[in-house]
Coordinates of C-alpha atoms in Angstrom, one line a residue:
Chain A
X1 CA -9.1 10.3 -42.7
X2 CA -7.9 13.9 -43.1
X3 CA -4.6 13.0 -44.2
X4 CA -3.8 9.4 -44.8
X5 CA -0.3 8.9 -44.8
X6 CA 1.2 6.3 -46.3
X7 CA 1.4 3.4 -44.6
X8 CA 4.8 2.8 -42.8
X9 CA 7.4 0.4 -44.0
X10 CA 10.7 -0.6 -42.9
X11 CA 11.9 2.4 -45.8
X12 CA 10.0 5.2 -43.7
X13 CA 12.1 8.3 -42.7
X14 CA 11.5 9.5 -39.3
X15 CA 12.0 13.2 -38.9
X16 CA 14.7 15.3 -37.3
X17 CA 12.9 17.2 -34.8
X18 CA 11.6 14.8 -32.8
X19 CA 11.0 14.0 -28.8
X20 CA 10.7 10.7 -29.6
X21 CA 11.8 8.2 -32.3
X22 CA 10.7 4.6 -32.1
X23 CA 12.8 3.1 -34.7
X24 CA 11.9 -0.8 -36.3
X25 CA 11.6 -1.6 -32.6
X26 CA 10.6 -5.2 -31.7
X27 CA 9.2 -5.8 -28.3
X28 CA 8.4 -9.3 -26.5
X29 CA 8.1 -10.7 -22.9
X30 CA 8.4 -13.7 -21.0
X31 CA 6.1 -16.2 -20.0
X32 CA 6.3 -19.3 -18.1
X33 CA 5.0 -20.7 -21.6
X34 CA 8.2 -18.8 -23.2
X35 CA 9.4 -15.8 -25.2
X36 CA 6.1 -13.8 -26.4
X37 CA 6.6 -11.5 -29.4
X38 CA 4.2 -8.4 -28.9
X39 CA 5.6 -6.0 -31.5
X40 CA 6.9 -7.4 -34.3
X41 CA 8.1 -3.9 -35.9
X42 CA 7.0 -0.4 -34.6
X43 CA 8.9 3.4 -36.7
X44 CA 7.1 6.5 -35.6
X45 CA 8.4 9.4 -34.4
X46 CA 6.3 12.5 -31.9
X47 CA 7.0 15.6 -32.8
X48 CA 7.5 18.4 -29.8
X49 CA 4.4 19.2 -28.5
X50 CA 2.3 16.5 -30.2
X51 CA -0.4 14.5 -28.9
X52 CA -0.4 11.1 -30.1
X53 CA -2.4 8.1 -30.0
X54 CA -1.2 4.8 -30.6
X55 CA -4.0 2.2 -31.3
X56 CA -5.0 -1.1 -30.9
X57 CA -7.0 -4.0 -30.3
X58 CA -6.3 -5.7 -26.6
X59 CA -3.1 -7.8 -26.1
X60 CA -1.4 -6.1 -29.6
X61 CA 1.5 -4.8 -27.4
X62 CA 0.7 -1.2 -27.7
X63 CA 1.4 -1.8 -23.5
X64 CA 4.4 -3.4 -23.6
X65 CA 5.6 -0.1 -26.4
X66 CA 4.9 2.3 -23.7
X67 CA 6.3 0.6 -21.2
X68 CA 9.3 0.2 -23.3
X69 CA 9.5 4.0 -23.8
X70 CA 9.1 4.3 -20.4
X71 CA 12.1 2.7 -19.9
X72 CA 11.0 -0.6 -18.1
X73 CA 11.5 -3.0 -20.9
X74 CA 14.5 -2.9 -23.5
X75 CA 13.5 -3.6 -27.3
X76 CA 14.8 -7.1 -28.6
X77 CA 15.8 -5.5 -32.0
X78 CA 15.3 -1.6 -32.9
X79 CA 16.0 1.8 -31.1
X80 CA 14.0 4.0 -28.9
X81 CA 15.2 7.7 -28.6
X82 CA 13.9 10.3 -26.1
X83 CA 15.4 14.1 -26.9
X84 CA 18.1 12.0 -28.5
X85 CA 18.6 9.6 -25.9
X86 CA 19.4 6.0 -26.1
X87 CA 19.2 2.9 -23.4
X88 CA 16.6 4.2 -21.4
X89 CA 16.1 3.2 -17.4
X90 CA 12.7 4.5 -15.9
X91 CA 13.0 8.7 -14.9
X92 CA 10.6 11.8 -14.5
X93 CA 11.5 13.3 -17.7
X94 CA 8.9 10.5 -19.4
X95 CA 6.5 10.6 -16.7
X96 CA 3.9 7.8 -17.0
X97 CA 0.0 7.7 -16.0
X98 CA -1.1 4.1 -15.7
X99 CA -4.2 2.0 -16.0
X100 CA -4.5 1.7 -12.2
X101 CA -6.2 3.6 -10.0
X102 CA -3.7 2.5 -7.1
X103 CA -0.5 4.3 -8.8
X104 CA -1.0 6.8 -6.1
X105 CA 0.8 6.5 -2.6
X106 CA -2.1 5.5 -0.3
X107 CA 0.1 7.1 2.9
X108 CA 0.2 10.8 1.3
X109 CA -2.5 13.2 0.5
X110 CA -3.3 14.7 -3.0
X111 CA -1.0 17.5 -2.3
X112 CA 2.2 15.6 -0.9
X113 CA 1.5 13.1 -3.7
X114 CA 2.1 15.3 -6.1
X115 CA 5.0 17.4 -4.4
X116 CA 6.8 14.5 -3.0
X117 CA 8.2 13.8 -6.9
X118 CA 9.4 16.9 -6.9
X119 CA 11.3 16.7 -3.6
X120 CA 13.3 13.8 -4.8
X121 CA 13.8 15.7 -8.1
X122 CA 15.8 18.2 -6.2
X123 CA 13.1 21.1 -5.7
X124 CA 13.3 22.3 -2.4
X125 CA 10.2 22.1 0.1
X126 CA 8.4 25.6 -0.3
X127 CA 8.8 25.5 -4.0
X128 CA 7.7 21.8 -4.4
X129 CA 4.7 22.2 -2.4
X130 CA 4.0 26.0 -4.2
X131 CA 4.2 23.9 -8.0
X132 CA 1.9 20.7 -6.3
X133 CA -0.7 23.4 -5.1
X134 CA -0.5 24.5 -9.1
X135 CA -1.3 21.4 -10.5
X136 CA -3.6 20.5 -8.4
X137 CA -5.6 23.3 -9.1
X138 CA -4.8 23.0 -13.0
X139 CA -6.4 19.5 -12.3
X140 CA -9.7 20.7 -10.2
X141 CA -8.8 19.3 -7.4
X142 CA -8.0 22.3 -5.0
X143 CA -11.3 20.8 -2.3
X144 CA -9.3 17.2 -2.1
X145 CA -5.9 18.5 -1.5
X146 CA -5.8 17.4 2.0
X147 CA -7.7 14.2 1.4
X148 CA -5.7 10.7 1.0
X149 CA -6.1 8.4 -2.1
X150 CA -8.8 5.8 -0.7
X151 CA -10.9 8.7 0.2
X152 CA -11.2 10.0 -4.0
X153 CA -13.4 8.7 -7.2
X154 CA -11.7 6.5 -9.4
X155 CA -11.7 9.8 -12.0
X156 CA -10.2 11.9 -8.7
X157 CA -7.0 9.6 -9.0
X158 CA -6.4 9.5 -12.4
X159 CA -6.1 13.6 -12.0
X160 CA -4.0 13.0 -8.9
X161 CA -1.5 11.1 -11.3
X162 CA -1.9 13.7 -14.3
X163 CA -1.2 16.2 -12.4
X164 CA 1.9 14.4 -10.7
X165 CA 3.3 13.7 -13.7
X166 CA 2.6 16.9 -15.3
X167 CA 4.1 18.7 -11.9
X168 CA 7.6 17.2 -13.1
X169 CA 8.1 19.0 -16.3
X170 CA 8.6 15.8 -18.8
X171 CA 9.7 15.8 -21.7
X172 CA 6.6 13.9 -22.6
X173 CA 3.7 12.6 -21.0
X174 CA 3.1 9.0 -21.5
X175 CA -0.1 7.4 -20.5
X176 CA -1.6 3.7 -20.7
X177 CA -5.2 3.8 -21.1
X178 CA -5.3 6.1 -18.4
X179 CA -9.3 6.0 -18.3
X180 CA -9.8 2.5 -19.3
X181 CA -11.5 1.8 -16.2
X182 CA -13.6 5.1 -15.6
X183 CA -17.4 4.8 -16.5
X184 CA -18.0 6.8 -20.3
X185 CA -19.5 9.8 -18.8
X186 CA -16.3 10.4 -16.3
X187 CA -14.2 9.4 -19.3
X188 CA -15.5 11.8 -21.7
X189 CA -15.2 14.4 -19.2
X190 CA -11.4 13.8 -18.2
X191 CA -11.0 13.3 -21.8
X192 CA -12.4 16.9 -22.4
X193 CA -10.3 18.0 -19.3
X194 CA -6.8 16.4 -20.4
X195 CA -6.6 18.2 -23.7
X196 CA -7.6 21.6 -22.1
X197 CA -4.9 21.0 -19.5
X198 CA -2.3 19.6 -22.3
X199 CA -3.0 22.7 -24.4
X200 CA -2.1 24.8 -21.2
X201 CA 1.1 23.2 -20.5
X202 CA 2.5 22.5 -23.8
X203 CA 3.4 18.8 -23.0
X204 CA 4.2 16.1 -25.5
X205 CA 1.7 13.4 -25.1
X206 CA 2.2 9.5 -26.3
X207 CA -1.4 8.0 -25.4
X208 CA -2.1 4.2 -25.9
X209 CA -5.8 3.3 -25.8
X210 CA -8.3 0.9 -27.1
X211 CA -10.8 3.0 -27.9
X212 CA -11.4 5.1 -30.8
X213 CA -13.1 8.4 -29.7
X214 CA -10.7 8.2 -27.3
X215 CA -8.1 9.0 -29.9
X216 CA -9.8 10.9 -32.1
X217 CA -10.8 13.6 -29.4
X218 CA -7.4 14.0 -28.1
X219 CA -5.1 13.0 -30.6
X220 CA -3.1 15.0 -33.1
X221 CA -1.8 11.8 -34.2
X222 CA -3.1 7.9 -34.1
X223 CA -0.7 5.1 -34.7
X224 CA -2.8 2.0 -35.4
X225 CA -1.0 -1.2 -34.3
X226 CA -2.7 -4.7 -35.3
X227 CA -1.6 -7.9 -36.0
X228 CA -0.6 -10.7 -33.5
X229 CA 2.9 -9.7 -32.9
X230 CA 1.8 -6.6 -34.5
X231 CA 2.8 -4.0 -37.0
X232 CA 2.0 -0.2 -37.3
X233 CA -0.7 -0.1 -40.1
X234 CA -1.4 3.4 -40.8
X235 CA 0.1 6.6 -39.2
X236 CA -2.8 9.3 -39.7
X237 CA -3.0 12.9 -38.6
X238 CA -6.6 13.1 -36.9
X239 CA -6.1 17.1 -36.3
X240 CA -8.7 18.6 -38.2
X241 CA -11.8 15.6 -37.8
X242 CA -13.5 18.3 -35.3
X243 CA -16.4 17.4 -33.1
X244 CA -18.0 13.8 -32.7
X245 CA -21.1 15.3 -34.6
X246 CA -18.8 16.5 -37.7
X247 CA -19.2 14.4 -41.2
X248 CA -15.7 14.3 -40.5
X249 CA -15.3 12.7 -37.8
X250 CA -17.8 9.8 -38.3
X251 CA -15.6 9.2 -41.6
X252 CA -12.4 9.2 -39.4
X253 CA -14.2 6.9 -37.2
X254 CA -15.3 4.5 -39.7
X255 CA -11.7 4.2 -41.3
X256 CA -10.3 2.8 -38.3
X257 CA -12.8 0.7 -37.2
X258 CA -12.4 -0.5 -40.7
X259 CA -8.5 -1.0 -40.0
X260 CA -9.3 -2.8 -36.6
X261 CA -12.0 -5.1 -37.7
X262 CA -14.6 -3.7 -34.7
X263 CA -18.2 -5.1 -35.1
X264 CA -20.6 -1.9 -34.6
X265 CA -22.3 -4.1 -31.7
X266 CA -18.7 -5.1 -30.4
X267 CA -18.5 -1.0 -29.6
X268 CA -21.6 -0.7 -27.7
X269 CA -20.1 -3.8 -25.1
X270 CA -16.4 -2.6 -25.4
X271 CA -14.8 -5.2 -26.6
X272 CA -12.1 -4.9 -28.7
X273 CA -13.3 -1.3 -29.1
Chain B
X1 CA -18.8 16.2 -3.7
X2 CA -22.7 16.1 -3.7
X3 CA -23.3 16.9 -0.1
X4 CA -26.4 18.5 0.8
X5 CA -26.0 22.2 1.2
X6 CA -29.4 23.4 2.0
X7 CA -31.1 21.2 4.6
X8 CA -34.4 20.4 3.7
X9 CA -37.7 21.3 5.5
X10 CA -38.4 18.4 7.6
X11 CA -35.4 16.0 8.5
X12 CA -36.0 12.7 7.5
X13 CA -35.3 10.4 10.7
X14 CA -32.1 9.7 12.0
X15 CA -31.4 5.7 11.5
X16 CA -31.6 4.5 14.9
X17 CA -30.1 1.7 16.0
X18 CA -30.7 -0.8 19.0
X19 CA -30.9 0.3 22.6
X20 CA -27.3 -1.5 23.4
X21 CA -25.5 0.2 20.5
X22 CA -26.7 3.7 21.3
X23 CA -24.5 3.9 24.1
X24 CA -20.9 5.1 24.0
X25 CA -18.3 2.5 23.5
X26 CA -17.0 3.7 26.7
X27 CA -20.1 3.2 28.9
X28 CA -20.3 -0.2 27.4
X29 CA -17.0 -1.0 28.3
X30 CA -17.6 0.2 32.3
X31 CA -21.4 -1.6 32.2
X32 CA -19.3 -5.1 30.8
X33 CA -16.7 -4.9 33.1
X34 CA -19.3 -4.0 36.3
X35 CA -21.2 -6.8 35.5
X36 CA -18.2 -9.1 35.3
X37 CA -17.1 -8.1 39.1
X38 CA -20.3 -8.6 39.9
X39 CA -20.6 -12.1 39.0
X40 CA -17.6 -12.6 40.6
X41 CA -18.2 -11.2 43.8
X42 CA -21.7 -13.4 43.8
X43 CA -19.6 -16.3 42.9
X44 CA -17.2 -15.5 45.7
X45 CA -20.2 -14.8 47.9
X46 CA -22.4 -18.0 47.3
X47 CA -20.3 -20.8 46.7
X48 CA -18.3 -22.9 48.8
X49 CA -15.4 -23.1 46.4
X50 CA -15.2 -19.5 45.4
X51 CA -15.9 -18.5 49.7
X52 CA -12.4 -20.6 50.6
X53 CA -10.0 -17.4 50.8
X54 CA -7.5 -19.7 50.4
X55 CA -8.4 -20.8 47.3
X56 CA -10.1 -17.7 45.9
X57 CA -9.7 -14.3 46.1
X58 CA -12.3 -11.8 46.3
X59 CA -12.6 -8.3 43.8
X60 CA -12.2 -7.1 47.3
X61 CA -9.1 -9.0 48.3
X62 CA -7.4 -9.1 44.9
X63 CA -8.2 -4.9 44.6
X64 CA -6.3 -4.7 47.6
X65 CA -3.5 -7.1 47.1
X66 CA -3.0 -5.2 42.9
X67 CA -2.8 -1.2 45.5
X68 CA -0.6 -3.3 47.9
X69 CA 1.6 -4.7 45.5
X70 CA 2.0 -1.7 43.6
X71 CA 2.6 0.5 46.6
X72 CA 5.5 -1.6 48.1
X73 CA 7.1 -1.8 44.4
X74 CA 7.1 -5.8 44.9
X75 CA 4.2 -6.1 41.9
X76 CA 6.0 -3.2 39.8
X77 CA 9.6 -4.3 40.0
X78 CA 7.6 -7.9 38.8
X79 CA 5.8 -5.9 35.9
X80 CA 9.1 -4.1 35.0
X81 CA 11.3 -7.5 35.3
X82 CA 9.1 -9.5 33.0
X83 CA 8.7 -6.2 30.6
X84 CA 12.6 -5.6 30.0
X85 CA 13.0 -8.9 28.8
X86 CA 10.1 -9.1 27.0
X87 CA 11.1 -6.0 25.3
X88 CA 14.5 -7.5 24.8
X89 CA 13.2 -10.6 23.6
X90 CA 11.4 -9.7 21.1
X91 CA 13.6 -6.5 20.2
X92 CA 16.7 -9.3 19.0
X93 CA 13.6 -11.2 17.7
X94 CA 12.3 -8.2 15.4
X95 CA 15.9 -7.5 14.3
X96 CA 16.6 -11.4 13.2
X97 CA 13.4 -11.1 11.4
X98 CA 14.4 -8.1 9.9
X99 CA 17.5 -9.7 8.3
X100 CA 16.1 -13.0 7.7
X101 CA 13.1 -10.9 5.6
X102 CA 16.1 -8.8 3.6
X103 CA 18.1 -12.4 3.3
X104 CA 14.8 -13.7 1.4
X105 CA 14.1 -10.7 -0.6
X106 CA 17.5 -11.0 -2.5
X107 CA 17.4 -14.6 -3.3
X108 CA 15.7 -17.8 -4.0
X109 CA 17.6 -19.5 -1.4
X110 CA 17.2 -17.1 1.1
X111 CA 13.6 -17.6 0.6
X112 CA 13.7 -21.3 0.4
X113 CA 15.8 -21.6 3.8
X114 CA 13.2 -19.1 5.5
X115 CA 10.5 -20.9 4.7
X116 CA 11.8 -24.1 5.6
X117 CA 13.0 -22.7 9.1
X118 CA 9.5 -21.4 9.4
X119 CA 8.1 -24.6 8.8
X120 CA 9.8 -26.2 11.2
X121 CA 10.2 -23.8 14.2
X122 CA 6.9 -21.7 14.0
X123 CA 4.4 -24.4 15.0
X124 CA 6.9 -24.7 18.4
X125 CA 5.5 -23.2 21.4
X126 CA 7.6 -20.8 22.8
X127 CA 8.5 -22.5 26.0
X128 CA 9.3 -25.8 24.3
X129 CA 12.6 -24.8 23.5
X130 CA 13.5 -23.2 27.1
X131 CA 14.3 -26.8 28.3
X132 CA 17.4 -26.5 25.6
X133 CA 18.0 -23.4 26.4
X134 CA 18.4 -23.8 30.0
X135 CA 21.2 -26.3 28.9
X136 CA 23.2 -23.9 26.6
X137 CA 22.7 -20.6 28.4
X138 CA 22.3 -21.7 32.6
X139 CA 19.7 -20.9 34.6
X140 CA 19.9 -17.1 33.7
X141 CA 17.5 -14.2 32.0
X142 CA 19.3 -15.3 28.5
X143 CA 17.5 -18.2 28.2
X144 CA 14.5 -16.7 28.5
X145 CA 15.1 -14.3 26.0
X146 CA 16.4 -16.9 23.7
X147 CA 12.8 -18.7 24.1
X148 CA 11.4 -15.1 23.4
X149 CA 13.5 -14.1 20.6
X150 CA 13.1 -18.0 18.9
X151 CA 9.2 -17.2 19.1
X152 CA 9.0 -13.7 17.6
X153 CA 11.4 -14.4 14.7
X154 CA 9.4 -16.2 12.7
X155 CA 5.9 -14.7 12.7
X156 CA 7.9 -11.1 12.1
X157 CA 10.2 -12.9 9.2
X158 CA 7.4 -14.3 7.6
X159 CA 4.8 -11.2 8.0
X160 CA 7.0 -9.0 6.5
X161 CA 8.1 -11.0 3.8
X162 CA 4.6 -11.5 2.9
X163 CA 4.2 -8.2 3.1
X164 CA 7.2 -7.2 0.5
X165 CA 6.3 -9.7 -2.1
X166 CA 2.7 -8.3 -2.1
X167 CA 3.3 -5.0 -2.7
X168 CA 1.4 -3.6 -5.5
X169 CA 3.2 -3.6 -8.6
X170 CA 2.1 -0.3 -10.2
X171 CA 3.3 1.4 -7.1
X172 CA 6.9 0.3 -7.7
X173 CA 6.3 1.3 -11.3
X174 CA 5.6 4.5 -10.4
X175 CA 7.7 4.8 -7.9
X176 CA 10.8 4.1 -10.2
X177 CA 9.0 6.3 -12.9
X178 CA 9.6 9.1 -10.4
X179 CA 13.2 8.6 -10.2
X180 CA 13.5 6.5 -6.9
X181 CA 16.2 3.5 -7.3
X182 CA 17.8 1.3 -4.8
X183 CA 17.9 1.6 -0.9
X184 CA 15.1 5.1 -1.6
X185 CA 12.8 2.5 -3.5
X186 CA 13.0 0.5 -0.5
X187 CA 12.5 2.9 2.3
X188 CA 10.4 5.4 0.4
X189 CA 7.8 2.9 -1.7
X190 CA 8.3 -0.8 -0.3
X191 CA 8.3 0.1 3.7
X192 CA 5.8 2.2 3.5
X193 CA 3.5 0.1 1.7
X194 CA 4.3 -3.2 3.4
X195 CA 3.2 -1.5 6.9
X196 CA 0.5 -3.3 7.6
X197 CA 2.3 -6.9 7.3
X198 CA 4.9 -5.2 9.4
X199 CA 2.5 -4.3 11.8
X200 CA 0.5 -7.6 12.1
X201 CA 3.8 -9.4 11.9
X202 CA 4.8 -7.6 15.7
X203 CA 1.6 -7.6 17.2
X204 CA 1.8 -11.4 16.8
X205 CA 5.2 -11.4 17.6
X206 CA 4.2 -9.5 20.8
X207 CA 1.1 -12.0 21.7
X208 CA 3.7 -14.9 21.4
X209 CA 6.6 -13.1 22.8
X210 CA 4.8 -12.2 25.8
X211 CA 2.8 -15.5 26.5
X212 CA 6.5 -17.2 26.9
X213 CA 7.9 -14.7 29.1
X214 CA 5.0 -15.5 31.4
X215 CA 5.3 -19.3 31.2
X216 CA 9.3 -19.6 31.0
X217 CA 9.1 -17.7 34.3
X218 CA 6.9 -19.6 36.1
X219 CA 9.1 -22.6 34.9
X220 CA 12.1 -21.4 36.3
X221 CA 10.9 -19.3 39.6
X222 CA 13.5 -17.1 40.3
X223 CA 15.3 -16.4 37.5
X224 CA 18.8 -14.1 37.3
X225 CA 18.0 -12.6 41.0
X226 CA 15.3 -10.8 40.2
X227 CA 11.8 -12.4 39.7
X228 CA 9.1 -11.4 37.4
X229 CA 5.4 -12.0 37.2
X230 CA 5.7 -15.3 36.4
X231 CA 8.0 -16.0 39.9
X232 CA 5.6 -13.9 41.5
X233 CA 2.7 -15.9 40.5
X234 CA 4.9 -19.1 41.9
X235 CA 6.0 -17.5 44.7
X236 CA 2.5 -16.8 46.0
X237 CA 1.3 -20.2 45.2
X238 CA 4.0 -21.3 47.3
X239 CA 3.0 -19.3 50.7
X240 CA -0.8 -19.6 49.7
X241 CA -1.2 -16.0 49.0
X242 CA -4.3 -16.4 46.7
X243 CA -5.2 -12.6 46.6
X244 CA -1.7 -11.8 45.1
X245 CA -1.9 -14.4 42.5
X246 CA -4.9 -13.2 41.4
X247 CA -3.1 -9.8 41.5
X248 CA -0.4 -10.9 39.5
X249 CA -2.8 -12.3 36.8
X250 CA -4.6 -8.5 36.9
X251 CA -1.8 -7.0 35.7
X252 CA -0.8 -9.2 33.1
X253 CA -4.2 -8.4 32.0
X254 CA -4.2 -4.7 32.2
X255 CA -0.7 -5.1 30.4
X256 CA -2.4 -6.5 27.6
X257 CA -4.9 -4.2 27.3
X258 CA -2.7 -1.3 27.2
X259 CA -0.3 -2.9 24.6
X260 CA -3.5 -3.2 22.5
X261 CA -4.1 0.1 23.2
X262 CA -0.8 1.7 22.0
X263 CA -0.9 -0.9 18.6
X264 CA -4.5 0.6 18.4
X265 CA -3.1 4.2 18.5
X266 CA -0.4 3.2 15.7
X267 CA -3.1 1.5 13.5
X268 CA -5.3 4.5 14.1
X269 CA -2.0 7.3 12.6
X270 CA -1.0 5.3 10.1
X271 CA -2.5 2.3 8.0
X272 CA -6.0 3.3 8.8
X273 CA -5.8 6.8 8.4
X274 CA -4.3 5.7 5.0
X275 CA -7.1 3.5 3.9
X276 CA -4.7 0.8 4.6
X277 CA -7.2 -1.1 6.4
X278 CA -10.3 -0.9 7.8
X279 CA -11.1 0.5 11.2

């Protein structure tokens, strides 16, 4: 790691400047088993214009945080604050990118999909469908404007949703394994693609993911959760690693498999990776 | 994305398929239907059943009595009786179902009284209940639409509650994460994407609605003054007019088709176009 910061405790100081400050937030759900505690403690903040990761093995709640910055779940002890906002509902300004492929509305095309959001955000129809036909060029997808959801790759949607979300201006981009369940070679590529597009627009990113090149390719910033509820571990800036072939790198790679206890073969089946 | 933009040399053969297939849907349609006349007119022609004109109508005879029926209006006004209530019928139906689908949405009870009433009156066949109605509303167009309306309820009520409680969860997500709350959530994200419950829900609703119409009709005869398909079937069972019966039963037929027709047509705009569901 380039720089290994200390790792956080209760005592850490989270900076002025930031989009967003999770702070000692504790996160759980309900089962029909009971109360489930996911996150037993969580303090970082995201600076603007910051791309970070947050890390973990599966079922550590690193989910349930985004989702709670997202605004659908409340915390059961801490604060969450977005540009200095508390008691968060679910809005545009922290657009979300899920998992599934089916976030998109099967009964629009590419286009409307992306400037329908806008329309209920108040922009009127020439201007909406003007910053959609944007976006969905930024995301190469200007041949499938026209097309409807069924009718695109699983790696077509998940740039139908980037660029929706992007379309609305948030104040950060929040995304939940966004290309967990692409195939590697249209994951490396989107991968690729998403911090081109990020750099271009300037947006704040908070990414959860499972895997690790995942974050060190287009994070500024991991946040490794582990533990069962979890704790962050380690907060490390992964700006400078460079390239998956750098010395760097492989040592970057190496600590946090390390911190999450991967197997080497573990990786090659992605599990737990 | 990887279509083929230079066509190569030599084509590789078309997949062919069977003889039958290759022809147009239409043409299969006209070949299926000849063939079926045909049979009839042999059956009409050959046996001593189907030769008794007062038992049987020919193609000939029934082609004749449809054209005559429709020409004098006495066939149409029929159609357009037995239509208008059915259209009624299962217009108060749809609307019932409606709020019986909101009732369960917003509470367990709700849910737990339209399932029970579901339960209980689904498995009825539409006309069983006319008997009743007959007592409450007189011998009068109400009770049939009563009968009508008691049929379509359920299977709409049920459909489209299905069809809310199955919409996909990350599109509500993301439908909230764009900013849509409330009555927008409902009409923008939840309708929408419980259309094709909605739809099976009133094409059901229209098979039942419309197979009680018939019968309740041909219960009662005349029924409010004016008769519909089902009196004129009765009617011309009573004064032995075979050919007209069997007229009668044509356009309840062709009826049907065109109603699958126009479903067809919305299927075809919507849902499917949508990826929805299949062709």
């Amino acid at each position: 790691m380039t720089v290994s910061a200390a790792a956080t405790t209760s005592t850490a100081v989270l900076p002025g400047n930031s989009v967003l400050r999770v702070d000692h937030v504790q996160l759980g759900y309900w089962t029909p088993d009971g109360f489930t505690l996911a996150v037993r403690e969580a303090t970082f903040s995201v600076a603007p214009r910051e791309k970070t990761i947050v890390i973990g093995p599966s079922g550590c709640g690193k989910s349930t945080l985004l989702k709670a910055v997202a605004g659908f779940i409340r915390p059961t002890a801490g604060r969450i604050e977005v540009a200095g906002r508390e008691k968060l509902e679910p809005g545009p300004d922290r657009a979300v990118v899920f998992q599934e492929f089916d976030q998109l509305f099967p009964w629009r095309t590419v286009l409307d999909n992306v400037a329908y959001p806008l329309r209920i955000n108040g922009w009127k129809r020439r201007e909406a469908r003007e910053r959609a036909r944007e976006f969905v060029e930024l995301t190469s997808l200007d041949q499938a404007a026209d097309r409807y959801p069924y009718q695109l790759s699983g790696g077509m949607k998940q740039r139908v949703a980037i660029a929706r979300a992007l379309a609305l201006d948030p104040a950060m981009l929040l995304m939940d394994e966004p290309f967990g369940s692409l195939d590697m070679l249209t994951r490396a590529r989107l991968q690729q693609e998403l911090n081109g597009i990020i750099e271009r627009t300037q947006t704040t990113l908070l990414l959860v993911t499972h895997s690790m090149d995942e974050a060190l390719t287009v994070g500024d910033k991991v946040v490794v959760l582990a533990g069962s509820p979890s704790t962050v571990i380690e907060i490390a800036d992964v700006r400078d690693v460079g390239q998956p072939d750098s010395p760097r790198y492989a040592e970057a790679r190496a600590h946090l498999r390390d911190l999450l206890g991967v197997f080497p073969d573990e990786e090659q089946l992605g599990v737990g990776d | 994305m990887a279509s083929v933009t230079e066509a190569p040399a030599v084509l590789p053969a078309r997949p062919r398929e069977a003889g039958w297939s290759r022809l147009p849907v239409w043409l299969r349609r006209v070949i299926l239907v000849a063939a079926l006349v045909g049979l009839w007119q042999a059956y009409v022609a050959w046996s001593e059943f189907g030769g008794n004109p007062l038992l049987f109508a020919s193609p000939d005879d029934t082609a004749r009595a449809f054209w005559e029926g429709w020409r004098d209006g006495s066939l149409a006004s029929a159609t357009w009786q037995t239509l208008r209530i059915l259209l009624i019928g299962v217009g108060i139906g749809a609307l019932i179902g409606a709020l019986f689908t909101l009732f369960a949405s917003l509470s367990q009870i709700g849910e737990d009284i339209l399932l029970l009433l579901t339960a209980i009156l689904n498995p009825l066949p539409g006309v069983a209940v006319l008997p009743l109605a007959l007592l409450w509303f007189g011998l009068s167009t109400k009770a049939i639409v009563f009968a009508i309306a008691n049929a379509t309820i359920w299977p709409i009520a049920i459909n489209l509650t299905t069809g809310f409680k199955t919409v996909n969860p990350t599109i509500v997500a993301a439908g909230r994460n764009i900013g849509l709350k409330g009555i927008r959530l409902v009409t923008d994200v939840l309708a929408p994407a419980a259309l094709p419950s909605a739809i099976s829900g009133l094409k059901t609703a229209w098979a039942f609605g419309w197979r009680t119409v018939v019968a309740a009709e041909l219960v009662f005869g005349v029924v409010g003054g004016e008769g519909g398909l089902g009196s004129y079937i009765n009617n011309a069972k009573l004064y032995l007019f075979t050919p007209q019966m069997f007229a009668a039963l044509l356009s309840i037929a062709v009826l049907g088709i065109a109603f699958e027709l126009v479903f067809g047509v919305l299927e075809r705009r919507t849902i499917i176009r949508w990826g929805m569901q299949k062709s």
